[in-house]
Amino acid sequence: MRDTSPFYITTAISYPNGKPHIGHAYELIATDAMARYQRLDGRDVFFLTGTDEHGQKMQQTARREGVTPQELADRNSVGIPEDGGSPERVE
């Protein structure tokens, strides 16, 4: 019997206090592949990913680099799709 229940998947909430690295890419690619597989199987998929711009590490790094936490987050989030790369983005 086919499972038609919703499929929920999430990634860790990253701190953008540094440039993205291979660990970020691995996690996003792996979870995106799982989400796509479940969609192909006919399930409704809810994919959640994001960043935490409000942590103490963000404040410390921004202060050390002489920028605001928002500027640091914006700079280090460039090139990261807001939806983790999935084309079925829902807002």
XYZ file of C-alpha atoms in Angstrom:
91
model
C 0.000 0.000 0.000
C 1.354 3.433 -0.949
C 2.021 5.952 1.830
C 0.239 9.225 1.027
C 0.846 10.953 4.346
C 2.733 14.280 4.260
C 6.522 14.019 4.370
C 8.364 16.533 6.565
C 12.103 17.134 6.285
C 14.353 19.811 7.746
C 17.984 20.827 7.846
C 20.004 22.218 10.690
C 19.651 25.963 11.160
C 23.033 27.338 10.097
C 24.774 30.407 11.469
C 25.936 32.589 8.548
C 28.911 33.919 10.545
C 31.230 32.452 7.895
C 31.146 31.508 4.234
C 29.171 28.354 3.353
C 31.295 25.201 3.158
C 31.020 21.637 1.861
C 29.109 20.530 4.970
C 26.330 22.987 4.181
C 26.221 21.796 0.575
C 26.147 18.113 1.575
C 23.252 18.609 3.939
C 21.190 20.653 1.464
C 21.840 18.259 -1.434
C 21.003 15.167 0.635
C 17.769 16.577 2.052
C 16.746 17.998 -1.334
C 17.261 14.564 -2.926
C 15.090 12.932 -0.260
C 12.371 15.569 -0.733
C 12.400 15.116 -4.517
C 12.160 11.334 -4.177
C 9.135 11.648 -1.904
C 7.481 14.105 -4.327
C 8.034 11.673 -7.186
C 6.316 9.033 -5.050
C 3.243 11.272 -4.832
C 3.599 12.646 -1.327
C 3.137 16.253 -0.239
C 6.546 17.394 0.980
C 7.286 20.117 3.504
C 10.969 21.105 3.313
C 12.318 23.510 5.926
C 15.742 25.131 5.955
C 17.149 28.447 7.043
C 19.737 30.417 8.936
C 19.938 31.965 12.393
C 21.139 35.544 12.100
C 20.489 36.359 15.748
C 23.014 34.262 17.652
C 25.870 35.397 19.835
C 28.422 34.091 17.287
C 26.909 36.410 14.687
C 27.223 39.395 17.011
C 30.809 38.542 17.941
C 31.925 37.962 14.348
C 30.198 41.119 13.091
C 31.801 43.201 15.815
C 35.239 41.716 15.050
C 34.808 42.482 11.309
C 33.386 45.975 11.886
C 29.989 45.339 10.272
C 26.437 44.921 11.543
C 25.058 41.407 12.071
C 22.642 42.046 9.173
C 25.486 43.011 6.834
C 27.404 39.891 7.867
C 24.377 37.661 7.266
C 23.673 39.253 3.881
C 27.286 38.915 2.774
C 27.629 35.275 3.812
C 24.245 34.195 2.458
C 24.902 35.329 -1.133
C 24.503 32.444 -3.547
C 22.471 30.263 -1.196
C 19.003 29.618 -2.634
C 16.398 30.702 -0.120
C 14.572 27.430 -0.643
C 17.559 25.091 -0.475
C 17.539 24.739 -4.249
C 14.138 23.141 -4.588
C 12.133 24.515 -7.552
C 8.760 23.894 -5.851
C 9.170 26.818 -3.479
C 6.088 27.851 -1.528
C 5.897 31.098 0.409
